[in-house]
Amino acid sequence: VHDYTTQHTVTLRYTFISVSSFESAKLALEDADKTEIYFNDQKISNITDGWFTDKSIQTVQIGTIQEGKNTLILKLPFGPRTRTEYSYILGNFGVKLQGCEKVLTIRNDKLGFSSITKQDLPFYGGNITYHTEITLQENADIRIHVNHYKGALIRVFVDGNDAGVIAFSPYNLNVPDLSAGTHKIDYLLYGNRFNTFGDIHNANSENKWAGPSSWHVMGDHWSYTPQLREMGILSSPVIQILK
């Protein structure tokens, strides 16, 4: 008979630097009801108020991230059948990533057409909407071409109306009969969760299968520096006026 009770406690300690203070931050974690949470020497209530991407990953209010050094401590039961899981600090901030160094920074108001991992959003895994405009001198059909992106697909909106999807070669979308004047062209990129949940410390570029062994790596396959994947619309869309 095996005794699988959690007779021990594991303590996880995280420290990070922030260039500014950020209010209303949250912590997302599994088993929040079993975890003691301390943020900047204050014990935090583990009463949940929502969830992050998955209902098993619950969110807890941790208050204000302070300028300078911040410390998060998690204490949770630990036993033969216990596995520690990722936890996430959520808020309206960006992250400056340089090698292993991660610093919270003020989030960019605008994104350019390049990987968001280089625009202070290295671990973002949600969708992104790019807002642009085009001015036509006369009535015309247009062709929108977006072939250089990393994500699931792109949905295009013209003046707020769904114009269709760009997902397959030749990565074109025709929009007929636009009037002369200025039109809003929005690109909704559907993202993926790799840089948020993936095996980002696995340096084996030949690994094509995601499973427990993808995270349990050692030796030359381990990297302290996050091995991120590009994300976003990577180069400017091209719009051709057809008539």
Short mmCIF file of C-alpha atoms in Angstrom, two decimals:
data_model
loop_
_atom_site.label_atom_id
_atom_site.label_comp_id
_atom_site.label_asym_id
_atom_site.label_seq_id
_atom_site.Cartn_x
_atom_site.Cartn_y
_atom_site.Cartn_z
CA VAL A 1 0.00 0.00 0.00
CA HIS A 2 1.38 3.37 -1.04
CA ASP A 3 0.92 6.46 1.10
CA TYR A 4 0.18 9.33 -1.26
CA THR A 5 -0.71 11.93 1.35
CA THR A 6 1.01 15.29 1.11
CA GLN A 7 3.06 15.24 4.30
CA HIS A 8 5.48 17.96 3.23
CA THR A 9 5.42 21.58 2.12
CA VAL A 10 7.34 23.10 -0.78
CA THR A 11 8.15 26.82 -0.85
CA LEU A 12 8.61 28.59 -4.17
CA ARG A 13 10.23 32.03 -4.14
CA TYR A 14 10.24 34.40 -7.12
CA THR A 15 11.83 37.84 -7.33
CA PHE A 16 11.52 40.35 -10.16
CA ILE A 17 12.23 44.01 -10.88
CA SER A 18 9.69 46.56 -12.11
CA VAL A 19 10.50 49.99 -13.55
CA SER A 20 7.19 51.38 -12.30
CA SER A 21 4.29 50.53 -10.00
CA PHE A 22 1.27 48.72 -11.46
CA GLU A 23 -2.04 48.48 -9.65
CA SER A 24 -4.59 45.65 -9.66
CA ALA A 25 -2.15 42.88 -10.47
CA LYS A 26 -3.32 39.27 -10.30
CA LEU A 27 -1.71 35.91 -9.74
CA ALA A 28 -2.90 32.97 -11.83
CA LEU A 29 -2.22 29.50 -10.43
CA GLU A 30 -3.64 26.03 -9.93
CA ASP A 31 -4.78 24.82 -6.49
CA ALA A 32 -5.12 28.33 -5.17
CA ASP A 33 -7.23 27.09 -2.25
CA LYS A 34 -4.31 24.93 -1.04
CA THR A 35 -1.61 27.59 -1.45
CA GLU A 36 -0.31 30.18 0.99
CA ILE A 37 0.53 33.35 -0.96
CA TYR A 38 2.88 36.12 0.17
CA PHE A 39 3.59 39.15 -2.00
CA ASN A 40 6.12 41.74 -0.86
CA ASP A 41 5.97 40.42 2.74
CA GLN A 42 2.18 40.61 2.87
CA LYS A 43 0.01 37.50 3.15
CA ILE A 44 -2.51 37.50 0.33
CA SER A 45 -6.00 36.06 0.51
CA ASN A 46 -6.26 33.02 -1.76
CA ILE A 47 -9.91 33.69 -2.55
CA THR A 48 -10.24 33.43 -6.32
CA ASP A 49 -12.04 35.92 -8.56
CA GLY A 50 -11.81 34.31 -12.00
CA TRP A 51 -9.59 32.19 -14.21
CA PHE A 52 -6.83 32.54 -16.82
CA THR A 53 -7.14 30.66 -20.16
CA ASP A 54 -8.37 27.53 -18.36
CA LYS A 55 -10.82 27.20 -15.48
CA SER A 56 -8.26 25.08 -13.60
CA ILE A 57 -5.91 28.10 -13.53
CA GLN A 58 -7.61 30.47 -11.11
CA THR A 59 -6.81 34.12 -10.44
CA VAL A 60 -6.18 35.89 -7.13
CA GLN A 61 -5.81 39.62 -6.52
CA ILE A 62 -2.31 40.45 -5.23
CA GLY A 63 -2.57 44.26 -5.27
CA THR A 64 0.09 46.69 -6.47
CA ILE A 65 3.39 45.74 -8.02
CA GLN A 66 5.90 48.19 -6.59
CA GLU A 67 8.69 50.00 -8.39
CA GLY A 68 11.94 48.16 -7.81
CA LYS A 69 12.25 44.67 -6.35
CA ASN A 70 9.18 42.49 -5.80
CA THR A 71 9.01 39.08 -4.13
CA LEU A 72 6.35 36.40 -4.48
CA ILE A 73 6.36 33.35 -2.18
CA LEU A 74 4.08 30.35 -2.63
CA LYS A 75 3.79 27.57 -0.05
CA LEU A 76 1.87 24.45 -1.00
CA PRO A 77 1.47 20.84 0.09
CA PHE A 78 3.94 18.45 -1.52
CA GLY A 79 4.03 14.67 -1.74
CA PRO A 80 4.77 11.68 -4.02
CA ARG A 81 1.88 12.50 -6.37
CA THR A 82 2.36 16.28 -6.39
CA ARG A 83 3.65 18.31 -9.30
CA THR A 84 4.36 22.01 -9.20
CA GLU A 85 2.79 23.98 -12.03
CA TYR A 86 3.45 27.32 -13.71
CA SER A 87 2.08 30.44 -12.04
CA TYR A 88 1.60 33.78 -13.75
CA ILE A 89 1.56 37.41 -12.69
CA LEU A 90 -1.00 39.28 -14.77
CA GLY A 91 -1.39 43.01 -15.27
CA ASN A 92 -1.24 45.97 -17.59
CA PHE A 93 2.52 45.94 -18.13
CA GLY A 94 5.16 44.82 -20.58
CA VAL A 95 8.23 42.67 -20.00
CA LYS A 96 11.71 43.63 -21.17
CA LEU A 97 13.54 40.38 -21.84
CA GLN A 98 17.30 40.35 -22.32
CA GLY A 99 18.72 36.86 -22.09
CA CYS A 100 17.71 35.54 -18.68
CA GLU A 101 16.91 39.01 -17.31
CA LYS A 102 13.23 39.95 -17.19
CA VAL A 103 12.10 43.40 -16.07
CA LEU A 104 8.53 44.66 -15.92
CA THR A 105 8.12 47.82 -17.95
CA ILE A 106 5.40 50.19 -19.13
CA ARG A 107 3.48 48.51 -21.94
CA ASN A 108 3.83 49.92 -25.44
CA ASP A 109 0.82 51.89 -26.69
CA LYS A 110 1.44 50.67 -30.24
CA LEU A 111 2.89 47.59 -31.91
CA GLY A 112 4.81 47.47 -35.15
CA PHE A 113 4.69 44.72 -37.75
CA SER A 114 7.37 42.47 -36.28
CA SER A 115 7.54 39.81 -33.59
CA ILE A 116 5.88 40.93 -30.36
CA THR A 117 8.58 39.05 -28.44
CA LYS A 118 10.85 41.99 -29.30
CA GLN A 119 8.23 44.57 -28.34
CA ASP A 120 8.02 43.88 -24.59
CA LEU A 121 5.42 41.11 -24.95
CA PRO A 122 7.65 38.03 -24.91
CA PHE A 123 5.22 35.74 -23.07
CA TYR A 124 1.90 36.99 -24.46
CA GLY A 125 -0.23 34.18 -25.88
CA GLY A 126 -3.55 35.80 -26.77
CA ASN A 127 -4.98 37.43 -29.88
CA ILE A 128 -3.77 40.75 -31.30
CA THR A 129 -5.70 43.34 -33.33
CA TYR A 130 -3.71 45.69 -35.56
CA HIS A 131 -5.53 48.90 -36.52
CA THR A 132 -4.61 50.56 -39.83
CA GLU A 133 -6.17 52.88 -42.42
CA ILE A 134 -6.13 53.22 -46.19
CA THR A 135 -7.22 56.20 -48.30
CA LEU A 136 -8.58 55.61 -51.80
CA GLN A 137 -8.76 58.36 -54.40
CA GLU A 138 -11.69 56.66 -56.17
CA ASN A 139 -13.95 53.63 -55.87
CA ALA A 140 -11.92 50.45 -56.13
CA ASP A 141 -11.52 46.77 -55.36
CA ILE A 142 -8.51 45.95 -53.22
CA ARG A 143 -6.43 42.86 -52.54
CA ILE A 144 -4.86 42.45 -49.10
CA HIS A 145 -1.75 40.28 -48.93
CA VAL A 146 -0.32 39.08 -45.59
CA ASN A 147 2.07 36.16 -45.97
CA HIS A 148 4.56 36.72 -43.16
CA TYR A 149 2.96 36.05 -39.80
CA LYS A 150 3.21 33.67 -36.84
CA GLY A 151 -0.13 32.67 -35.42
CA ALA A 152 -3.09 30.49 -36.33
CA LEU A 153 -4.74 32.79 -38.91
CA ILE A 154 -5.73 36.39 -39.57
CA ARG A 155 -9.28 37.70 -39.76
CA VAL A 156 -9.64 41.02 -41.58
CA PHE A 157 -12.21 43.70 -40.78
CA VAL A 158 -12.94 46.60 -43.12
CA ASP A 159 -14.74 49.51 -41.48
CA GLY A 160 -15.73 47.15 -38.68
CA ASN A 161 -17.23 44.52 -40.99
CA ASP A 162 -15.83 41.00 -41.23
CA ALA A 163 -14.19 40.78 -44.67
CA GLY A 164 -12.82 37.24 -44.37
CA VAL A 165 -9.83 35.16 -43.32
CA ILE A 166 -6.21 34.95 -44.46
CA ALA A 167 -4.77 31.54 -43.62
CA PHE A 168 -3.59 29.68 -46.73
CA SER A 169 -1.32 30.34 -49.70
CA PRO A 170 -1.29 32.73 -51.55
CA TYR A 171 -2.39 34.61 -48.39
CA ASN A 172 -4.64 37.05 -50.24
CA LEU A 173 -8.05 38.50 -49.47
CA ASN A 174 -10.04 40.43 -52.07
CA VAL A 175 -12.36 43.18 -50.84
CA PRO A 176 -14.66 44.50 -53.57
CA ASP A 177 -16.27 47.85 -54.20
CA LEU A 178 -14.77 50.19 -51.63
CA SER A 179 -15.75 53.83 -51.98
CA ALA A 180 -13.33 56.73 -52.31
CA GLY A 181 -12.10 58.01 -48.97
CA THR A 182 -10.48 56.63 -45.82
CA HIS A 183 -11.26 53.12 -44.61
CA LYS A 184 -10.25 51.30 -41.41
CA ILE A 185 -8.46 47.99 -42.02
CA ASP A 186 -8.09 45.87 -38.88
CA TYR A 187 -6.15 42.60 -38.70
CA LEU A 188 -7.11 40.18 -35.93
CA LEU A 189 -4.26 37.71 -35.47
CA TYR A 190 -5.25 34.56 -33.59
CA GLY A 191 -2.30 33.71 -31.39
CA ASN A 192 -1.06 30.56 -29.73
CA ARG A 193 0.05 29.67 -26.22
CA PHE A 194 3.59 28.43 -26.81
CA ASN A 195 5.42 31.41 -25.29
CA THR A 196 3.02 31.28 -22.33
CA PHE A 197 2.73 27.56 -21.60
CA GLY A 198 5.30 25.89 -23.84
CA ASP A 199 8.59 24.17 -23.10
CA ILE A 200 10.50 27.42 -23.43
CA HIS A 201 13.59 26.10 -21.65
CA ASN A 202 14.01 23.23 -24.08
CA ALA A 203 16.91 24.11 -26.41
CA ASN A 204 16.49 21.03 -28.61
CA SER A 205 15.33 22.58 -31.87
CA GLU A 206 14.76 19.12 -33.35
CA ASN A 207 12.06 18.27 -30.82
CA LYS A 208 8.74 18.07 -32.71
CA TRP A 209 6.56 16.42 -30.08
CA ALA A 210 5.04 18.09 -27.04
CA GLY A 211 4.76 15.83 -24.01
CA PRO A 212 6.13 15.54 -20.45
CA SER A 213 9.62 14.78 -21.76
CA SER A 214 9.63 18.13 -23.59
CA TRP A 215 9.76 19.88 -20.19
CA HIS A 216 11.96 17.37 -18.37
CA VAL A 217 15.20 18.20 -20.19
CA MET A 218 18.80 18.21 -19.00
CA GLY A 219 22.31 18.76 -20.31
CA ASP A 220 22.69 20.48 -23.65
CA HIS A 221 18.94 20.41 -24.19
CA TRP A 222 18.36 22.71 -21.20
CA SER A 223 18.51 26.51 -21.55
CA TYR A 224 18.15 29.07 -18.77
CA THR A 225 17.43 31.66 -21.48
CA PRO A 226 13.83 31.32 -22.74
CA GLN A 227 13.72 29.78 -26.22
CA LEU A 228 10.77 31.74 -27.57
CA ARG A 229 9.03 31.55 -30.92
CA GLU A 230 8.17 34.55 -33.06
CA MET A 231 4.62 35.80 -32.69
CA GLY A 232 2.56 38.37 -34.56
CA ILE A 233 2.31 39.83 -38.05
CA LEU A 234 6.01 39.97 -38.90
CA SER A 235 6.01 42.31 -41.89
CA SER A 236 3.69 45.02 -43.17
CA PRO A 237 0.61 43.87 -45.10
CA VAL A 238 0.54 44.83 -48.77
CA ILE A 239 -2.65 46.31 -50.25
CA GLN A 240 -3.05 46.31 -54.04
CA ILE A 241 -5.65 48.49 -55.74
CA LEU A 242 -7.28 46.38 -58.44
CA LYS A 243 -9.37 49.03 -60.23
#
